[in-house]
Coordinates of C-alpha atoms in Angstrom, one line a residue:
M1 CA -73.0 -47.1 58.1
V2 CA -73.2 -43.7 59.6
K3 CA -75.4 -41.2 57.7
V4 CA -73.9 -37.9 56.7
D5 CA -76.1 -34.8 56.8
L6 CA -74.5 -32.3 54.5
R7 CA -76.5 -29.4 55.9
N8 CA -75.1 -29.8 59.3
L9 CA -71.8 -31.2 58.1
P10 CA -69.5 -28.6 59.8
V11 CA -71.2 -29.0 63.2
Q12 CA -71.1 -32.8 62.9
L13 CA -67.4 -32.7 61.9
I14 CA -66.5 -30.5 64.9
K15 CA -68.4 -32.7 67.3
R16 CA -66.9 -35.8 65.7
F17 CA -63.4 -34.3 65.9
Q18 CA -63.8 -33.6 69.6
T19 CA -64.5 -37.2 70.3
F20 CA -61.2 -38.4 68.8
S21 CA -58.1 -39.2 70.7
A22 CA -54.9 -37.2 70.3
S23 CA -53.5 -39.7 67.8
Q24 CA -56.7 -39.7 65.8
K25 CA -56.7 -35.9 65.8
A26 CA -53.1 -35.8 64.5
A27 CA -54.1 -38.3 61.8
V28 CA -57.0 -36.1 60.7
L29 CA -54.8 -33.0 60.6
L30 CA -52.2 -34.8 58.5
G31 CA -55.0 -36.0 56.2
C32 CA -56.2 -32.4 55.7
V33 CA -52.6 -31.2 54.9
G34 CA -52.1 -34.2 52.5
L35 CA -55.4 -33.4 50.8
L36 CA -54.5 -29.8 50.2
A37 CA -51.0 -30.8 49.0
A38 CA -52.5 -33.2 46.6
I39 CA -54.8 -30.6 45.2
F40 CA -52.0 -28.0 44.7
Y41 CA -49.7 -30.6 43.2
L42 CA -52.4 -31.7 40.7
N43 CA -53.1 -28.1 39.8
G44 CA -49.4 -27.5 39.2
L45 CA -49.1 -30.7 37.2
L46 CA -51.9 -29.7 34.9
T47 CA -50.8 -26.1 34.7
Q48 CA -47.2 -26.9 33.5
F49 CA -48.6 -28.1 30.2
N50 CA -49.7 -24.5 29.4
F51 CA -46.6 -23.4 27.5
G52 CA -45.6 -19.8 26.6
P53 CA -42.8 -18.5 24.3
L54 CA -39.5 -18.0 26.0
F55 CA -37.6 -16.8 22.9
T56 CA -38.5 -16.4 19.2
G57 CA -36.5 -15.9 16.0
L58 CA -33.5 -17.8 17.3
N59 CA -30.7 -19.1 15.1
E60 CA -29.6 -22.7 15.4
E61 CA -26.6 -21.9 17.5
D62 CA -28.5 -19.8 20.1
A63 CA -31.4 -22.3 20.1
G64 CA -29.0 -25.2 20.8
A65 CA -27.3 -23.4 23.7
I66 CA -30.6 -22.5 25.3
V67 CA -31.9 -26.1 24.9
Q68 CA -28.8 -27.4 26.6
K69 CA -29.3 -25.0 29.5
L70 CA -32.9 -25.9 29.9
E71 CA -32.1 -29.6 29.9
G72 CA -29.5 -29.0 32.6
M73 CA -32.1 -27.1 34.6
K74 CA -34.6 -30.0 34.1
V75 CA -37.2 -27.6 32.6
P76 CA -39.7 -29.0 30.1
Y77 CA -39.7 -27.2 26.8
Q78 CA -41.2 -27.3 23.3
L79 CA -39.7 -26.3 19.9
S80 CA -41.7 -24.8 17.1
N81 CA -41.3 -22.8 13.9
G82 CA -38.4 -24.9 12.7
G83 CA -36.6 -24.7 16.1
S84 CA -36.5 -20.9 16.1
T85 CA -39.1 -20.6 18.9
I86 CA -38.7 -22.2 22.4
S87 CA -41.6 -22.5 24.7
V88 CA -41.6 -23.3 28.4
P89 CA -44.3 -23.5 31.1
K90 CA -46.1 -20.2 31.0
S91 CA -46.0 -19.6 34.7
E92 CA -42.1 -19.9 34.8
V93 CA -41.2 -17.8 31.7
Y94 CA -39.8 -14.8 33.5
K95 CA -38.0 -16.9 36.1
I96 CA -36.3 -19.1 33.5
R97 CA -35.4 -16.0 31.5
A98 CA -33.8 -14.4 34.5
N99 CA -31.9 -17.6 35.3
L100 CA -30.6 -17.7 31.7
A101 CA -29.5 -14.1 31.9
A102 CA -27.6 -14.7 35.1
S103 CA -25.8 -17.6 33.5
G104 CA -25.0 -15.6 30.4
A105 CA -27.0 -17.9 28.1
L106 CA -29.3 -15.3 26.5
P107 CA -29.4 -15.3 22.7
G108 CA -26.7 -13.2 21.1
S109 CA -25.0 -12.4 24.4
G110 CA -21.3 -12.6 25.0
A111 CA -18.7 -11.6 27.4
G112 CA -17.7 -8.0 27.4
F113 CA -15.1 -6.5 29.7
E114 CA -16.2 -9.3 32.1
L115 CA -13.4 -11.3 30.4
F116 CA -10.9 -9.4 32.6
D117 CA -12.7 -10.1 35.9
K118 CA -10.7 -13.3 36.1
T119 CA -7.2 -12.7 34.8
K120 CA -5.1 -15.8 34.2
L121 CA -1.4 -15.8 35.2
G122 CA 1.1 -16.1 32.4
I123 CA -1.2 -14.7 29.7
T124 CA 0.7 -13.4 26.6
D125 CA 0.4 -10.0 25.1
F126 CA -1.3 -11.5 22.0
E127 CA -4.0 -13.2 24.1
Q128 CA -4.5 -9.9 26.1
Q129 CA -5.0 -8.0 22.8
V130 CA -7.4 -10.6 21.5
N131 CA -9.4 -10.6 24.7
Y132 CA -9.5 -6.8 24.6
Q133 CA -10.8 -6.8 21.1
R134 CA -13.5 -9.4 21.9
A135 CA -14.6 -7.4 24.9
L136 CA -14.7 -4.2 22.9
Q137 CA -16.8 -5.9 20.2
E138 CA -19.3 -7.2 22.7
E139 CA -19.6 -3.9 24.5
L140 CA -20.2 -2.1 21.2
R141 CA -22.8 -4.8 20.2
R142 CA -24.7 -4.3 23.4
T143 CA -24.9 -0.5 22.9
I144 CA -25.8 -0.6 19.2
A145 CA -28.5 -3.2 19.9
Q146 CA -30.3 -0.6 22.1
V147 CA -30.7 1.8 19.2
D148 CA -34.3 2.3 18.2
G149 CA -35.2 0.0 15.3
V150 CA -32.3 -2.4 15.8
Q151 CA -33.1 -5.9 17.0
N152 CA -29.6 -7.3 17.1
A153 CA -26.1 -6.5 15.9
R154 CA -22.7 -8.0 15.2
V155 CA -19.5 -6.0 15.4
H156 CA -16.2 -7.0 13.9
L157 CA -13.1 -4.9 14.6
V158 CA -9.8 -5.0 12.9
I159 CA -7.2 -3.5 15.2
P160 CA -3.7 -3.8 13.8
Q161 CA -0.6 -4.1 16.0
K162 CA 1.2 -0.9 16.6
S163 CA 4.4 -0.4 14.5
V164 CA 7.5 1.5 15.4
F165 CA 7.4 3.1 11.9
V166 CA 4.6 5.7 11.5
E167 CA 4.4 5.2 7.7
E168 CA 3.9 1.5 8.1
Q169 CA 1.1 1.8 10.7
Q170 CA -2.1 0.3 9.3
K171 CA -5.5 1.9 9.9
P172 CA -8.1 0.2 12.1
S173 CA -11.5 -0.6 10.6
A174 CA -14.9 -1.8 11.8
S175 CA -17.7 -3.7 10.2
I176 CA -21.2 -3.7 11.7
A177 CA -24.1 -6.0 10.7
L178 CA -27.5 -4.9 11.9
K179 CA -30.6 -7.0 12.2
L180 CA -33.5 -4.5 12.1
K181 CA -36.9 -5.0 13.7
P182 CA -39.8 -5.9 11.4
L183 CA -40.6 -2.9 9.1
G184 CA -37.8 -1.1 10.9
R185 CA -35.6 1.5 9.1
L186 CA -32.7 3.6 10.2
S187 CA -32.4 7.2 9.3
P188 CA -29.1 8.7 8.2
E189 CA -28.7 10.4 11.5
Q190 CA -29.0 7.1 13.3
V191 CA -26.4 5.5 11.0
Q192 CA -24.1 8.5 11.6
G193 CA -24.6 8.1 15.3
I194 CA -23.5 4.4 15.2
V195 CA -20.4 5.4 13.2
S196 CA -19.6 8.2 15.6
L197 CA -20.0 5.7 18.5
V198 CA -17.5 3.3 17.0
C199 CA -15.1 6.1 16.2
G200 CA -15.2 7.2 19.8
A201 CA -14.7 3.8 21.2
V202 CA -11.9 2.5 18.9
E203 CA -8.6 4.4 19.0
G204 CA -7.5 5.8 15.7
I205 CA -10.4 4.7 13.5
R206 CA -11.9 7.2 11.0
P207 CA -15.5 7.4 9.8
E208 CA -14.7 6.2 6.3
Y209 CA -13.3 3.0 7.7
V210 CA -16.5 2.1 9.5
H211 CA -18.9 0.0 7.3
V212 CA -22.5 -0.6 8.3
I213 CA -24.9 -3.0 6.6
D214 CA -28.2 -4.6 7.3
M215 CA -29.2 -8.3 6.9
A216 CA -30.5 -7.7 3.4
G217 CA -27.0 -6.6 2.3
N218 CA -27.7 -2.9 2.0
V219 CA -24.8 -0.7 2.8
L220 CA -26.1 1.9 5.1
S221 CA -22.9 3.8 5.5
D222 CA -22.5 4.7 1.9
E223 CA -24.6 7.9 2.1
I224 CA -22.5 9.3 4.9
A225 CA -19.1 8.2 3.7
G226 CA -16.5 10.8 2.5
G227 CA -17.9 13.6 4.6
G228 CA -21.1 13.8 2.6
T229 CA -23.3 13.5 5.6
S230 CA -24.8 17.0 5.6
H231 CA -25.6 16.8 1.8
A232 CA -27.2 13.4 2.3
V233 CA -29.3 14.7 5.2
V234 CA -30.4 17.7 3.1
I235 CA -31.5 15.5 0.2
K236 CA -33.2 13.1 2.5
G237 CA -35.1 16.0 4.1
Q238 CA -36.2 17.3 0.7
Q239 CA -37.4 13.9 -0.3
D240 CA -39.4 13.5 2.9
L241 CA -40.9 17.0 2.5
Q242 CA -42.0 16.2 -1.0
R243 CA -43.4 12.8 -0.1
A244 CA -45.3 14.2 2.9
Y245 CA -46.9 16.9 0.7
E246 CA -47.9 14.3 -1.8
R247 CA -49.4 12.0 0.8
E248 CA -51.4 14.8 2.3
L249 CA -52.9 15.7 -1.1
E250 CA -53.6 12.0 -1.8
R251 CA -55.3 11.7 1.6
R252 CA -57.6 14.6 0.7
V253 CA -58.5 13.3 -2.7
S254 CA -59.0 9.8 -1.5
G255 CA -61.3 11.0 1.3
V256 CA -63.5 12.9 -1.2
L257 CA -63.6 9.9 -3.7
T258 CA -64.4 7.5 -0.8
K259 CA -67.5 9.6 0.0
I260 CA -68.6 9.5 -3.7
F261 CA -67.8 5.9 -4.8
G262 CA -67.3 4.1 -1.5
P263 CA -64.2 2.5 0.0
D264 CA -61.6 0.8 -2.2
K265 CA -63.4 2.0 -5.4
A266 CA -60.9 4.8 -6.4
V267 CA -57.2 5.4 -6.2
A268 CA -55.5 8.8 -6.3
V269 CA -51.7 9.4 -6.9
V270 CA -50.2 12.9 -6.7
S271 CA -46.8 13.8 -8.0
A272 CA -45.4 17.1 -6.9
D273 CA -42.4 18.9 -8.5
F274 CA -40.6 21.2 -6.0
D275 CA -37.8 23.7 -6.7
F276 CA -35.3 23.4 -3.9
S277 CA -32.8 26.0 -5.4
R278 CA -32.2 29.2 -3.6
Q279 CA -32.3 32.5 -5.6
E280 CA -31.7 36.1 -4.6
T281 CA -32.7 39.0 -6.8
V282 CA -31.8 42.7 -6.1
T283 CA -33.8 45.4 -8.1
T284 CA -33.2 49.3 -7.9
I285 CA -36.4 51.3 -8.7
A286 CA -36.3 55.2 -9.4
Y287 CA -39.3 57.4 -8.5
G288 CA -40.2 61.1 -8.3
E289 CA -39.0 64.2 -10.4
P290 CA -35.3 64.8 -10.9
A291 CA -33.9 67.5 -8.6
V292 CA -30.7 69.5 -8.9
L293 CA -28.2 68.1 -6.5
S294 CA -25.3 70.4 -7.4
E295 CA -24.4 73.0 -10.1
H296 CA -20.9 74.3 -11.2
T297 CA -20.5 77.3 -13.6
I298 CA -17.2 78.4 -15.3
T299 CA -17.1 81.8 -17.3
E300 CA -14.1 83.0 -19.4
Q301 CA -13.7 86.5 -21.1
N302 CA -10.8 87.8 -23.4
S303 CA -10.2 91.4 -24.9
S304 CA -7.0 92.6 -27.1
G305 CA -5.8 95.6 -29.8
G306 CA -2.7 96.4 -32.4
A307 CA -1.4 97.8 -35.6
T308 CA -3.1 97.3 -38.8
G309 CA -1.8 96.7 -42.3
V310 CA 0.6 94.1 -43.7
P311 CA 2.8 92.7 -41.1
G312 CA 6.5 93.6 -41.6
T313 CA 9.1 96.3 -41.4
G314 CA 7.1 98.7 -43.5
S315 CA 4.3 98.8 -41.2
N316 CA 6.4 100.3 -38.5
L317 CA 7.7 103.2 -40.6
V318 CA 6.1 106.6 -40.8
P319 CA 3.6 106.3 -43.6
T320 CA 3.5 108.6 -46.5
Y321 CA -0.2 108.3 -46.9
P322 CA -3.0 108.5 -44.3
S323 CA -3.6 105.4 -42.5
G324 CA -6.8 104.2 -40.5
T325 CA -7.1 102.4 -37.2
T326 CA -9.9 99.8 -36.0
A327 CA -11.4 99.3 -32.5
G328 CA -10.1 96.4 -30.2
Q329 CA -11.9 92.8 -30.3
G330 CA -12.6 90.3 -27.3
S331 CA -14.2 86.7 -26.5
S332 CA -16.1 85.1 -23.6
K333 CA -16.9 81.4 -22.6
Q334 CA -19.3 80.0 -20.0
E335 CA -19.5 76.3 -18.9
V336 CA -22.3 75.1 -16.6
T337 CA -22.3 71.6 -14.9
R338 CA -25.5 70.4 -13.1
N339 CA -25.9 67.1 -11.2
Y340 CA -29.5 65.8 -10.8
Q341 CA -30.7 63.3 -8.2
V342 CA -33.8 61.1 -8.4
G343 CA -35.6 59.1 -5.6
Q344 CA -34.8 55.4 -5.7
R345 CA -35.5 52.3 -3.6
E346 CA -33.9 48.8 -3.6
E347 CA -35.9 45.6 -3.5
K348 CA -34.3 42.3 -2.5
V349 CA -36.2 39.2 -3.3
I350 CA -35.1 35.8 -1.9
Q351 CA -36.7 32.6 -3.2
V352 CA -36.4 30.0 -0.4
P353 CA -36.0 26.3 -1.3
G354 CA -39.2 24.3 -1.6
R355 CA -41.3 26.3 -4.1
L356 CA -44.0 24.2 -5.8
R357 CA -43.5 24.2 -9.5
R358 CA -46.1 21.8 -10.8
L359 CA -48.6 19.2 -9.7
A360 CA -49.7 16.1 -11.5
T361 CA -52.6 14.1 -10.2
S362 CA -53.9 10.7 -11.5
V363 CA -57.3 9.2 -10.4
V364 CA -58.4 5.7 -11.3
V365 CA -62.0 4.7 -10.6
D366 CA -63.3 1.1 -10.5
T367 CA -66.5 1.9 -12.4
N368 CA -67.8 3.1 -15.7
L369 CA -67.8 6.9 -16.0
T370 CA -69.3 9.2 -18.6
Q371 CA -67.4 12.2 -19.9
A372 CA -69.6 14.5 -17.8
N373 CA -68.8 12.5 -14.7
I374 CA -65.1 12.6 -15.5
E375 CA -65.2 16.4 -15.8
R376 CA -67.1 16.6 -12.4
I377 CA -64.4 14.5 -10.8
Q378 CA -61.7 16.7 -12.3
N379 CA -63.3 19.8 -10.8
V380 CA -63.6 18.1 -7.4
V381 CA -60.0 17.0 -7.5
A382 CA -58.9 20.4 -8.6
G383 CA -60.5 22.0 -5.6
A384 CA -59.0 19.5 -3.3
I385 CA -55.4 19.9 -4.4
G386 CA -55.4 23.6 -5.2
Y387 CA -55.2 23.4 -9.0
D388 CA -53.3 26.2 -10.8
S389 CA -53.5 26.2 -14.6
E390 CA -50.8 28.9 -14.8
R391 CA -48.4 26.5 -13.0
G392 CA -49.0 23.8 -15.5
D393 CA -50.9 21.4 -13.2
Q394 CA -52.5 18.3 -14.7
I395 CA -55.4 16.1 -13.6
Q396 CA -56.0 12.7 -15.3
V397 CA -59.1 10.6 -14.5
A398 CA -59.5 7.1 -15.9
S399 CA -62.2 4.5 -15.5
I400 CA -60.5 1.0 -15.2
A401 CA -61.7 -2.1 -13.5
F402 CA -59.5 -3.2 -10.6
E403 CA -57.8 -6.6 -10.5
K404 CA -59.1 -8.1 -7.2
S405 CA -57.9 -11.7 -7.4
H406 CA -54.8 -10.9 -5.3
Q407 CA -57.0 -9.0 -2.8
K408 CA -59.4 -11.9 -2.5
K409 CA -56.5 -14.3 -2.0
M410 CA -55.1 -12.1 0.8
E411 CA -58.6 -11.8 2.4
A412 CA -58.9 -15.6 2.2
E413 CA -55.5 -16.1 3.8
M414 CA -56.3 -13.5 6.5
A415 CA -59.6 -15.3 7.2
A416 CA -57.8 -18.6 7.4
I417 CA -55.3 -17.1 9.9
E418 CA -58.1 -15.6 12.0
A419 CA -60.0 -18.9 12.0
K420 CA -56.9 -20.8 13.0
A421 CA -56.2 -18.2 15.8
A422 CA -59.9 -18.5 16.9
K423 CA -59.6 -22.3 16.9
E424 CA -56.5 -22.2 19.0
A425 CA -58.1 -19.7 21.4
R426 CA -61.1 -22.0 21.8
K427 CA -58.9 -25.0 22.2
Q428 CA -56.9 -23.2 24.8
Q429 CA -60.1 -22.0 26.6
M430 CA -61.5 -25.6 26.5
W431 CA -58.3 -26.9 27.9
T432 CA -58.3 -24.4 30.7
I433 CA -61.9 -25.2 31.5
A434 CA -61.2 -28.9 31.4
R435 CA -58.1 -28.5 33.6
Q436 CA -60.0 -26.5 36.2
G437 CA -62.9 -28.9 36.1
A438 CA -60.6 -31.9 36.5
V439 CA -58.9 -30.2 39.5
G440 CA -62.3 -29.4 41.0
L441 CA -63.7 -32.8 40.4
I442 CA -60.7 -34.6 41.9
A443 CA -60.8 -32.2 44.9
V444 CA -64.5 -33.0 45.5
I445 CA -63.8 -36.7 45.3
L446 CA -60.9 -36.5 47.7
M447 CA -62.9 -34.3 50.0
F448 CA -65.8 -36.8 49.9
I449 CA -63.5 -39.7 50.6
F450 CA -61.9 -37.9 53.5
I451 CA -65.3 -37.0 55.0
R452 CA -66.5 -40.6 54.7
W453 CA -63.3 -41.7 56.4
L454 CA -63.7 -39.1 59.1
A455 CA -67.4 -40.0 59.6
N456 CA -66.6 -43.8 59.9
L457 CA -63.8 -43.2 62.3
K458 CA -64.8 -44.6 65.7
P459 CA -64.0 -42.6 68.8
A460 CA -61.3 -44.1 70.9
A461 CA -62.4 -45.5 74.3
P462 CA -60.5 -44.0 77.2
S463 CA -57.7 -46.2 78.2
I464 CA -57.5 -45.0 81.8
Q465 CA -60.5 -43.9 83.8
E466 CA -60.3 -42.0 86.9
V467 CA -61.6 -44.0 89.9
I468 CA -64.1 -41.9 91.7
P469 CA -65.0 -43.2 95.2
M470 CA -68.7 -43.8 95.4
R471 CA -70.8 -43.3 98.5
V472 CA -72.6 -46.2 100.0
G473 CA -75.9 -46.7 98.3
A474 CA -75.1 -44.6 95.2
Q475 CA -76.1 -46.1 91.9
P476 CA -73.9 -46.0 88.8
P477 CA -75.1 -43.7 86.0
P478 CA -77.6 -45.4 83.7
V479 CA -76.3 -46.6 80.4
V480 CA -78.0 -44.8 77.5
D481 CA -78.5 -46.7 74.3
E482 CA -77.1 -44.8 71.3
R483 CA -80.0 -45.9 69.1
Y484 CA -82.4 -44.3 71.5
L485 CA -80.4 -41.0 71.3
H486 CA -80.4 -41.2 67.5
V487 CA -84.1 -41.8 67.4
K488 CA -84.8 -39.0 69.8
E489 CA -82.6 -36.6 67.8
T490 CA -84.4 -37.6 64.6
A491 CA -87.8 -37.1 66.2
E492 CA -86.8 -33.6 67.3
K493 CA -85.5 -32.6 63.9
K494 CA -88.0 -34.3 61.7
P495 CA -91.2 -34.8 63.6
D496 CA -93.3 -35.1 60.4
E497 CA -91.3 -37.9 59.0
V498 CA -91.3 -39.8 62.4
A499 CA -95.1 -39.4 62.5
D500 CA -95.4 -40.9 59.0
V501 CA -93.2 -43.8 60.0
L502 CA -95.3 -44.5 63.1
R503 CA -98.5 -44.3 61.2
V504 CA -97.2 -46.8 58.7
W505 CA -96.2 -49.2 61.5
L506 CA -99.6 -48.9 63.1
T507 CA -101.3 -49.6 59.8
E508 CA -99.1 -52.7 59.2
E509 CA -99.9 -54.1 62.7
K510 CA -103.7 -53.8 62.1

C-alpha cells in the first residue's frame, strides 16, 4: 500500500497526476467533478428541509388553490395553523411566490380587465355586462387593498340594467367588506376616500348607496352617510383633541408616581371637560368727560296794545266821564338744544372652541397610605396637571391593592411563548449545525476515498516506445529499483529516523 503524506499532498498529487495516461487523467477529472456535484447535491438535499412561510392567514379556498398549484409544480410544502399557513423550502420562497403571481394563483387575486384580453366570439350582451361587473369589482378590490390599514377587501356591485323609462331606472349600489390589519383602524377620511373612489368608478352611484363594513360587522360608512361627513370629522377631531390632552396629563402624573412608588405601583386617570362652543361678545365702553357736540337756540318775543273797559258797543262811544288808559304788554320765549358726545371704545371678545372647563383626576396606589401622604400626593398631582380650584378641578387619591392574578397569568404565558421560541431557535440552530457538519463530514470522507483511489492508481506503461538507434558499444540505461529511490528519498527527508532504524538493526545483529 502506498503511504500518503498529508503535508506534501498537493505536490504528490500533481506528480502523480503527471504520470497518468490521457484516459486516467480524464477519469480523475470526471471524479473531481462528480465529487463536487455530490457535495452540492447533498447540501441542497439537506437545505430543502429548512422551510419558511409562503403565505399566512389563508382561508380554505385560497389554501386549497395554492396547494394544488404547488403539487403541480412538484414543490414540497408544509401546512400549519389549521391549514392557514403554507411553508415551502426557505431558499425558494420568493421564486415560488413570483411563479404563483405569474399564474394568477395568489390568495385573494382575481381577473380584472384582463378578462377582456381574450374576447370570445358570439358572447351575449348579458355575459359582456357580467364580465364587466366582475372586472370592475376586481379592479376596485385591488385599489382598496392598497389603502393603509387594509389587509384585504371584497367588493360587490349591483349595476341594474338601463331602462328606457327614467322613472323606472334603479339606482346602482356597492357593498365593500374590509379585512383590516391587526390593530388597524380606518379614519373617517379614509372611509370617505374609499366611498369617493367607488362613486368615481361606478357610473351613477351616489355616496349614500355605498356601504362599507369590516370583518367584525361594524358599519364604517354610517358616520359619513347623508352628507354628515364634515360634522362627523369635526366631532372626531374634538374627541381626539380631548383624549390627547388627557393622555398627556396621565403621562405626566404617571411619570411622577413611578419615581415615587416604582413601576406598576400607581395608576392615574384624567378626565377633561372641554367647551367646544363658539361665542362672540361685543361691549361698548364710554370714557372721558362729556363735551358739547352741537347747540341750537330758539328765541321768541311778542308785544301788543288796545281799548280798555267792557267790550261792546258802548266802549266805542264818546264817554261822558273821564276814562283812563294802560301801557301795552309783551312776551318772550327761548329754547336751547345741546348735544353732548363722550369718548367710547368697542371691545369684541371671541371664545374659540376648546376651552377647558374642568379637570377630574383619579389616582390609585398599590400601597397603604396615611392621610398626610395622600395630601402630599394630591399636591404633587395638582402641580403636574395645572390644578385650578376656581375652575372646579378635583383630585381623588385612593390606596387599593391591585389584582395581579391576571398579570401573573399573562407573564407566565409570555414566558412560555418566549421559552418555546427559544427552544425552536435552538432546535433550528442545532439542525443547521448538524446539517453543515454532515455535509462537511461526507465531503471529507468522499475526498479521502478519492485521494486513496488516486494514490493507488498505477501509472500506465507506455504502449508504444520510440526506437532510438544505439551506437555500437553503447549500454542501455541502468534499471533503478523503485525501493532504492524510496529509501533514498526517506533518508534525505528523515535522516534521524533512518539513523534510528539502522541503529536498531545493528543492535539486533549483535
